[in-house]
CSV table of C-alpha atoms in Angstrom, one decimal:
chain,number,residue,atom,x,y,z
W,1,MET,CA,-18.9,16.9,11.0
W,2,PHE,CA,-18.3,13.7,9.0
W,3,LYS,CA,-21.0,13.7,6.4
W,4,GLU,CA,-21.0,10.8,3.9
W,5,THR,CA,-20.9,12.1,0.3
W,6,ARG,CA,-20.9,10.6,-3.1
W,7,ILE,CA,-18.9,11.2,-6.3
W,8,PRO,CA,-19.2,9.5,-9.7
W,9,ALA,CA,-15.9,7.6,-9.4
W,10,GLN,CA,-17.1,5.5,-6.5
W,11,LYS,CA,-18.3,1.9,-7.1
W,12,ILE,CA,-20.9,-0.2,-5.4
W,13,VAL,CA,-19.4,-3.5,-4.4
W,14,GLY,CA,-21.6,-6.0,-2.5
W,15,GLY,CA,-24.0,-3.2,-1.8
W,16,ILE,CA,-21.3,-0.9,-0.2
W,17,LEU,CA,-20.0,2.3,-1.7
W,18,PHE,CA,-16.2,2.0,-2.3
W,19,PRO,CA,-14.5,3.9,-1.0
W,20,THR,CA,-16.5,5.7,1.6
W,21,ILE,CA,-16.1,9.5,1.4
W,22,VAL,CA,-16.8,11.9,4.2
W,23,SER,CA,-16.7,15.7,4.1
W,24,PRO,CA,-17.6,18.5,6.5
W,25,ASP,CA,-21.2,19.7,6.6
W,26,PRO,CA,-21.1,23.1,4.7
W,27,ALA,CA,-23.2,24.6,7.5
W,28,ILE,CA,-20.5,23.9,10.1
W,29,GLN,CA,-17.6,26.2,10.5
W,30,ILE,CA,-14.4,24.2,11.4
W,31,ASP,CA,-10.8,25.0,12.0
W,32,PHE,CA,-8.0,22.4,12.1
W,33,ARG,CA,-8.0,22.1,15.9
W,34,ARG,CA,-11.7,21.2,15.9
W,35,PHE,CA,-11.2,18.8,13.1
W,36,VAL,CA,-8.5,16.9,15.1
W,37,ASP,CA,-10.8,16.9,18.2
W,38,GLU,CA,-13.7,15.5,16.1
W,39,VAL,CA,-11.5,12.8,14.7
W,40,ARG,CA,-10.4,11.8,18.2
W,41,ASP,CA,-14.0,11.9,19.5
W,42,HIS,CA,-15.6,10.0,16.6
W,43,ARG,CA,-12.8,7.6,15.6
W,44,GLN,CA,-15.0,4.5,16.4
W,45,ARG,CA,-17.5,5.7,13.8
W,46,LEU,CA,-14.7,6.3,11.3
W,47,GLU,CA,-13.2,2.9,12.1
W,48,ASN,CA,-16.6,1.3,11.4
W,49,LEU,CA,-16.9,3.1,8.1
W,50,LEU,CA,-13.4,1.9,7.2
W,51,HIS,CA,-14.2,-1.7,8.2
W,52,SER,CA,-17.4,-1.7,6.1
W,53,SER,CA,-15.8,-0.2,3.0
W,54,GLY,CA,-12.1,-1.0,3.2
W,55,ALA,CA,-11.1,2.6,2.4
W,56,LEU,CA,-12.1,6.0,3.7
W,57,LEU,CA,-11.4,9.3,2.0
W,58,LEU,CA,-11.6,12.5,4.1
W,59,ARG,CA,-12.1,15.4,1.7
W,60,GLY,CA,-12.6,19.1,2.3
W,61,PHE,CA,-11.2,19.3,5.8
W,62,PRO,CA,-8.7,22.0,6.8
W,63,VAL,CA,-5.5,19.9,6.5
W,64,LYS,CA,-2.9,22.2,5.0
W,65,THR,CA,0.6,20.9,5.9
W,66,ALA,CA,2.6,17.8,6.6
W,67,ALA,CA,2.5,18.7,10.3
W,68,ASP,CA,-1.3,18.9,10.1
W,69,PHE,CA,-1.4,15.5,8.5
W,70,ASN,CA,0.8,14.1,11.3
W,71,ALA,CA,-1.5,15.4,13.9
W,72,ALA,CA,-4.5,14.0,12.1
W,73,VAL,CA,-2.9,10.5,12.0
W,74,GLU,CA,-2.1,10.8,15.7
W,75,ALA,CA,-5.7,11.6,16.4
W,76,PHE,CA,-6.9,8.3,15.0
W,77,GLY,CA,-4.9,6.5,17.8
W,78,TYR,CA,-3.1,3.8,15.7
W,79,GLU,CA,0.4,2.7,16.7
W,80,GLU,CA,3.1,3.6,14.3
W,81,PHE,CA,4.5,0.9,12.1
W,82,PRO,CA,8.3,1.0,11.5
W,83,TYR,CA,9.2,0.7,7.8
W,84,VAL,CA,11.7,-2.1,8.0
W,85,GLY,CA,11.9,-4.5,5.1
W,86,GLY,CA,10.0,-2.4,2.6
W,87,ALA,CA,11.2,-1.8,-1.0
W,88,ALA,CA,10.2,1.8,-1.7
W,89,PRO,CA,12.6,4.7,-1.3
W,90,ARG,CA,11.0,7.2,1.2
W,91,THR,CA,12.1,10.2,3.1
W,92,ASN,CA,10.9,11.2,6.6
W,93,VAL,CA,9.1,14.5,6.6
W,94,VAL,CA,7.9,15.1,10.1
W,95,GLY,CA,7.0,12.9,13.0
W,96,ARG,CA,5.5,9.6,11.6
W,97,VAL,CA,5.0,11.0,8.1
W,98,PHE,CA,7.1,10.0,5.1
W,99,THR,CA,7.0,10.7,1.4
W,100,ALA,CA,5.2,8.0,-0.6
W,101,ASN,CA,7.2,6.0,-3.1
W,102,GLU,CA,9.7,8.5,-4.7
W,103,SER,CA,10.1,6.7,-8.0
W,104,PRO,CA,10.1,8.9,-11.2
W,105,PRO,CA,6.7,10.4,-12.3
W,106,ASP,CA,6.7,8.5,-15.6
W,107,GLN,CA,6.7,5.2,-13.8
W,108,LYS,CA,3.5,3.4,-12.7
W,109,ILE,CA,3.6,1.5,-9.4
W,110,PRO,CA,1.6,-1.8,-9.8
W,111,PHE,CA,-1.1,-3.0,-7.4
W,112,HIS,CA,0.1,-4.4,-4.1
W,113,HIS,CA,-0.7,-4.8,-0.5
W,114,GLU,CA,1.8,-2.8,1.5
W,115,MET,CA,4.8,-5.0,2.5
W,116,ALA,CA,2.9,-8.2,1.5
W,117,GLN,CA,6.3,-9.7,0.6
W,118,VAL,CA,7.4,-9.9,4.3
W,119,PRO,CA,5.6,-11.5,7.3
W,120,GLU,CA,5.3,-8.2,9.2
W,121,TYR,CA,3.2,-5.6,7.5
W,122,PRO,CA,1.1,-2.5,8.5
W,123,SER,CA,-2.7,-3.0,9.0
W,124,LYS,CA,-3.6,0.6,8.1
W,125,LEU,CA,-2.1,3.1,5.6
W,126,PHE,CA,-2.7,6.9,5.5
W,127,PHE,CA,-2.1,8.9,2.3
W,128,TYR,CA,-2.2,12.7,2.2
W,129,CYS,CA,-2.3,15.0,-0.8
W,130,ASP,CA,0.1,17.9,0.0
W,131,VAL,CA,0.4,19.0,-3.6
W,132,GLU,CA,-2.1,18.0,-6.3
W,133,PRO,CA,-0.6,16.5,-9.5
W,134,ARG,CA,-1.0,18.6,-12.7
W,135,THR,CA,-2.4,15.5,-14.4
W,136,GLY,CA,-2.6,11.9,-13.5
W,137,GLY,CA,-1.0,10.6,-10.3
W,138,GLU,CA,-4.1,8.9,-8.9
W,139,THR,CA,-3.7,6.1,-6.3
W,140,PRO,CA,-6.1,3.5,-7.6
W,141,ILE,CA,-7.5,1.1,-5.0
W,142,VAL,CA,-9.2,-2.3,-5.4
W,143,LEU,CA,-10.9,-4.7,-2.9
W,144,SER,CA,-8.7,-7.7,-2.3
W,145,HIS,CA,-11.4,-10.3,-1.7
W,146,TYR,CA,-13.1,-9.5,-5.0
W,147,VAL,CA,-9.8,-10.0,-6.8
W,148,TYR,CA,-9.4,-13.4,-5.1
W,149,GLN,CA,-13.0,-14.4,-6.2
W,150,ARG,CA,-12.4,-13.3,-9.8
W,151,MET,CA,-9.1,-15.2,-10.0
W,152,LYS,CA,-10.5,-18.4,-8.4
W,153,GLU,CA,-13.4,-18.3,-10.9
W,154,LYS,CA,-11.1,-17.8,-13.9
W,155,HIS,CA,-7.9,-19.6,-12.9
W,156,PRO,CA,-8.9,-22.2,-10.3
W,157,GLU,CA,-5.8,-24.5,-10.8
W,158,PHE,CA,-3.4,-21.5,-10.6
W,159,VAL,CA,-5.1,-20.3,-7.4
W,160,GLU,CA,-5.0,-23.8,-5.9
W,161,LYS,CA,-1.2,-24.1,-6.5
W,162,LEU,CA,-0.7,-20.6,-5.2
W,163,GLU,CA,-2.6,-21.4,-2.0
W,164,LYS,CA,-0.6,-24.6,-1.6
W,165,HIS,CA,2.9,-23.3,-2.3
W,166,GLY,CA,2.8,-19.6,-1.7
W,167,LEU,CA,5.4,-17.3,-3.3
W,168,ILE,CA,9.1,-16.6,-3.1
W,169,TYR,CA,10.3,-13.0,-3.6
W,170,THR,CA,13.9,-12.2,-4.6
W,171,ARG,CA,15.3,-8.7,-4.8
W,172,VAL,CA,18.8,-7.3,-5.1
W,173,LEU,CA,19.5,-4.2,-3.0
W,174,GLY,CA,22.2,-1.7,-3.5
W,175,THR,CA,24.0,-0.1,-0.5
W,176,GLY,CA,22.3,3.3,-0.7
W,177,ASP,CA,18.8,4.3,-2.0
W,178,ASP,CA,18.2,4.6,-5.8
W,179,PRO,CA,15.4,7.2,-6.4
W,180,SER,CA,15.3,6.2,-10.1
W,181,SER,CA,13.8,2.9,-9.1
W,182,PRO,CA,10.4,2.1,-7.6
W,183,ILE,CA,12.2,-0.6,-5.5
W,184,GLY,CA,15.3,1.4,-5.0
W,185,ARG,CA,15.6,1.3,-1.3
W,186,GLY,CA,19.1,0.2,-0.4
W,187,TRP,CA,20.0,-2.2,2.4
W,188,HIS,CA,21.1,0.6,4.8
W,189,SER,CA,17.7,2.1,4.9
W,190,THR,CA,15.8,-1.2,4.4
W,191,PHE,CA,17.3,-2.6,7.7
W,192,LEU,CA,17.9,0.8,9.3
W,193,THR,CA,21.6,0.0,9.8
W,194,LYS,CA,25.0,0.1,8.1
W,195,ASP,CA,26.2,-2.9,10.0
W,196,LYS,CA,25.9,-6.2,8.0
W,197,ASN,CA,25.5,-8.3,11.2
W,198,THR,CA,22.7,-6.1,12.4
W,199,ALA,CA,21.1,-6.3,9.0
W,200,GLU,CA,21.3,-10.1,9.1
W,201,GLU,CA,19.7,-10.2,12.5
W,202,ARG,CA,16.8,-8.0,11.4
W,203,ALA,CA,16.4,-10.0,8.2
W,204,ALA,CA,16.3,-13.2,10.1
W,205,ARG,CA,13.5,-11.9,12.3
W,206,LEU,CA,11.5,-11.4,9.1
W,207,GLY,CA,12.4,-14.9,7.9
W,208,MET,CA,14.5,-13.4,5.1
W,209,LYS,CA,17.7,-14.8,3.8
W,210,LEU,CA,20.6,-12.5,2.7
W,211,GLU,CA,23.3,-13.3,0.2
W,212,TRP,CA,26.0,-10.6,0.2
W,213,MET,CA,27.3,-9.3,-3.1
W,214,GLU,CA,30.2,-7.0,-4.0
W,215,ASP,CA,28.0,-3.9,-4.3
W,216,GLY,CA,24.9,-4.9,-2.4
W,217,VAL,CA,22.8,-7.9,-1.2
W,218,LYS,CA,20.3,-10.3,-2.6
W,219,THR,CA,17.3,-10.8,-0.3
W,220,ILE,CA,15.2,-14.0,-0.5
W,221,MET,CA,11.8,-14.1,1.2
W,222,GLY,CA,9.6,-17.1,1.4
W,223,PRO,CA,7.9,-19.3,0.7
W,224,ILE,CA,5.3,-16.9,2.1
W,225,PRO,CA,1.5,-17.1,1.7
W,226,ALA,CA,-0.1,-15.3,-1.2
W,227,VAL,CA,-3.7,-15.8,0.0
W,228,LYS,CA,-4.7,-14.9,3.5
W,229,SER,CA,-7.9,-15.0,5.6
W,230,ASP,CA,-9.4,-11.7,6.7
W,231,VAL,CA,-10.8,-13.1,9.9
W,232,THR,CA,-12.6,-9.9,10.9
W,233,ARG,CA,-14.7,-10.1,7.7
W,234,GLY,CA,-14.7,-13.9,7.2
W,235,ARG,CA,-13.3,-14.0,3.7
W,236,LYS,CA,-10.1,-14.8,1.7
W,237,ILE,CA,-8.0,-12.0,0.3
W,238,TRP,CA,-5.4,-11.7,-2.5
W,239,PHE,CA,-2.7,-10.7,-0.1
W,240,ASN,CA,0.5,-10.6,-2.2
W,241,SER,CA,2.8,-8.5,-4.4
W,242,MET,CA,2.8,-11.0,-7.2
W,243,VAL,CA,1.7,-8.6,-10.0
W,244,ALA,CA,3.8,-5.8,-8.6
W,245,ALA,CA,7.0,-7.9,-8.5
W,246,TYR,CA,6.5,-9.6,-11.8
W,247,THR,CA,5.6,-6.4,-13.8
W,248,GLY,CA,7.3,-3.7,-11.8
W,249,TRP,CA,10.4,-4.9,-9.9
W,250,LYS,CA,12.7,-3.8,-12.7
W,251,ASP,CA,15.9,-1.7,-12.4
W,252,THR,CA,19.6,-2.1,-13.1
W,253,ARG,CA,19.9,-4.8,-10.4
W,254,ASN,CA,16.6,-6.7,-10.8
W,255,ASP,CA,14.8,-8.7,-13.5
W,256,PRO,CA,11.1,-8.8,-12.6
W,257,VAL,CA,10.5,-12.2,-14.1
W,258,LYS,CA,13.0,-13.6,-11.6
W,259,ALA,CA,11.7,-11.5,-8.7
W,260,VAL,CA,8.8,-13.8,-7.8
W,261,THR,CA,8.1,-17.5,-8.3
W,262,PHE,CA,5.8,-20.1,-6.8
W,263,GLY,CA,7.0,-21.3,-3.4
W,264,ASP,CA,8.3,-24.5,-4.9
W,265,GLY,CA,10.6,-22.5,-7.2
W,266,THR,CA,8.7,-23.0,-10.4
W,267,PRO,CA,8.1,-19.9,-12.6
W,268,LEU,CA,4.8,-18.1,-12.7
W,269,PRO,CA,2.8,-18.2,-16.0
W,270,ALA,CA,3.1,-14.8,-17.6
W,271,ASP,CA,-0.4,-14.9,-19.3
W,272,ILE,CA,-2.1,-15.4,-15.9
W,273,ILE,CA,-0.1,-12.7,-14.2
W,274,TYR,CA,-1.1,-10.2,-16.9
W,275,ASP,CA,-4.7,-11.4,-16.8
W,276,CYS,CA,-4.6,-10.7,-13.0
W,277,LEU,CA,-3.3,-7.2,-13.8
W,278,GLY,CA,-6.3,-6.7,-16.1
W,279,ILE,CA,-8.7,-7.8,-13.3
W,280,LEU,CA,-7.0,-5.4,-10.9
W,281,GLU,CA,-7.3,-2.5,-13.3
W,282,ASP,CA,-10.9,-3.3,-14.3
W,283,GLU,CA,-12.2,-3.5,-10.7
W,284,SER,CA,-10.2,-0.6,-9.3
W,285,VAL,CA,-11.4,2.9,-8.3
W,286,ALA,CA,-9.2,5.9,-9.1
W,287,ILE,CA,-10.2,9.2,-7.6
W,288,PRO,CA,-8.1,12.3,-8.6
W,289,TRP,CA,-6.3,13.9,-5.7
W,290,LYS,CA,-7.3,17.2,-4.2
W,291,GLN,CA,-5.0,19.2,-1.9
W,292,GLY,CA,-5.9,18.3,1.7
W,293,ASP,CA,-7.3,14.8,0.9
W,294,ILE,CA,-6.6,12.1,3.5
W,295,LEU,CA,-7.1,8.5,2.3
W,296,LEU,CA,-7.2,5.8,5.0
W,297,VAL,CA,-6.7,2.3,3.6
W,298,ASP,CA,-7.2,-1.0,5.4
W,299,ASN,CA,-4.2,-2.9,4.2
W,300,LEU,CA,-5.9,-6.3,4.7
W,301,ALA,CA,-8.9,-5.3,2.6
W,302,VAL,CA,-7.5,-3.2,-0.3
W,303,LEU,CA,-4.6,-3.2,-2.8
W,304,HIS,CA,-3.3,0.1,-4.0
W,305,SER,CA,-1.1,1.4,-6.9
W,306,ARG,CA,0.1,4.7,-8.4
W,307,ARG,CA,-0.5,6.1,-11.9
W,308,SER,CA,2.1,8.1,-13.8
W,309,PHE,CA,1.7,11.8,-13.5
W,310,GLU,CA,2.9,15.2,-14.6
W,311,PRO,CA,4.6,17.1,-11.8
W,312,PRO,CA,4.2,18.7,-9.4
W,313,ARG,CA,2.8,16.0,-7.1
W,314,ARG,CA,3.5,15.4,-3.4
W,315,ILE,CA,1.7,12.6,-1.6
W,316,LEU,CA,2.7,11.8,1.9
W,317,ALA,CA,2.2,8.5,3.8
W,318,SER,CA,2.1,7.1,7.3
W,319,LEU,CA,2.0,3.4,8.2
W,320,CYS,CA,0.2,1.9,11.2
W,321,LYS,CA,0.2,-1.4,13.1
C-alpha cells in the first residue's frame, strides 16, 4: 500500500532521501475507506519513515475533500494541538482541519518552525492540497539540524550569542483578524477570547507579556531559546522564527526589524539574518503540490515556508501535539 517512490526534486541528506514519498502500488485497487484503515494499521511504519526523514509526502491516494483529510489525520492517532498563541490568520474548515496561512497570494511566508516563538508548539504538522495552485505556491521544507550546522560553521560567534541569550519576539495585534497580513491574527482569535483578563491569563501561561493599546495589544515573548536539542535524534536544531520575523513580520502595525532581537535586547545583524535566509533557500526542497497530496512534517526536524502563487490555491492544515 505505501510504496516508497522517488522524484527529481528530492534531496539526499546524510544518506536519507528528503522528504520521503510514499504512493499506492499501481497493482492495488484502493478506495478511501481502505486507505484510512491502512494508515491506522501501518502508522508505526509511517512514523518510522517520518522520524528517519523529517517529512513524509503521501501522494496518489484517494483523498478528495477536507472531510477526507480530517479522517486521514485522525487515523494517524496524534492528539490535536489547539492553535493558541500563533500569528497566522486561519479559518476552521471541518473537525481539526483549518486553512493554512490566509495571507495574500503575492506574499511569501519565510521559513519557520510552527509556533517557535512560543514555548508550547505542535510536534507534527499536516498539510493537504485541496486545490492545486495555477503556478507557484509550493511549501518549501528544510532540515533544521543542517541549517544549524551551516550557521555554526559560517557564523560561530553569532550562534554562540544566540545560544547564550535566545531571542525576544515582539508583535502588535489588532482586535480582529487582518487577512491582508501574514501575521494578521487578532488578539480575539490568538487567545480564543474577547475578554482581556482571560487573554492575560492565557498569555501568562505561555510566558508572554501583554501591553494593551488603544486599538490592540503588544505581545512580548522571551527571552526564549533559538536553538534546541532534538533528543530523539541526538542533534541540535535551528528552532526559531528569527528569519521569518525579521524579514516577514511586516504590516501596518509591525516593523519586522523590531519584531525580533537577541534575548539581551540588542539588535540582530541584518547581514547575518539575510545570509541565514540564503542558507535556508539553498538547502530547501520545494515540491509542486498535486491535488490530494498530504504532507506530514516533524516540526522539531523541519522548517517550512510558502512561495507566492497564482490562484486558485487551497492548502489545509492540522496541528498535532
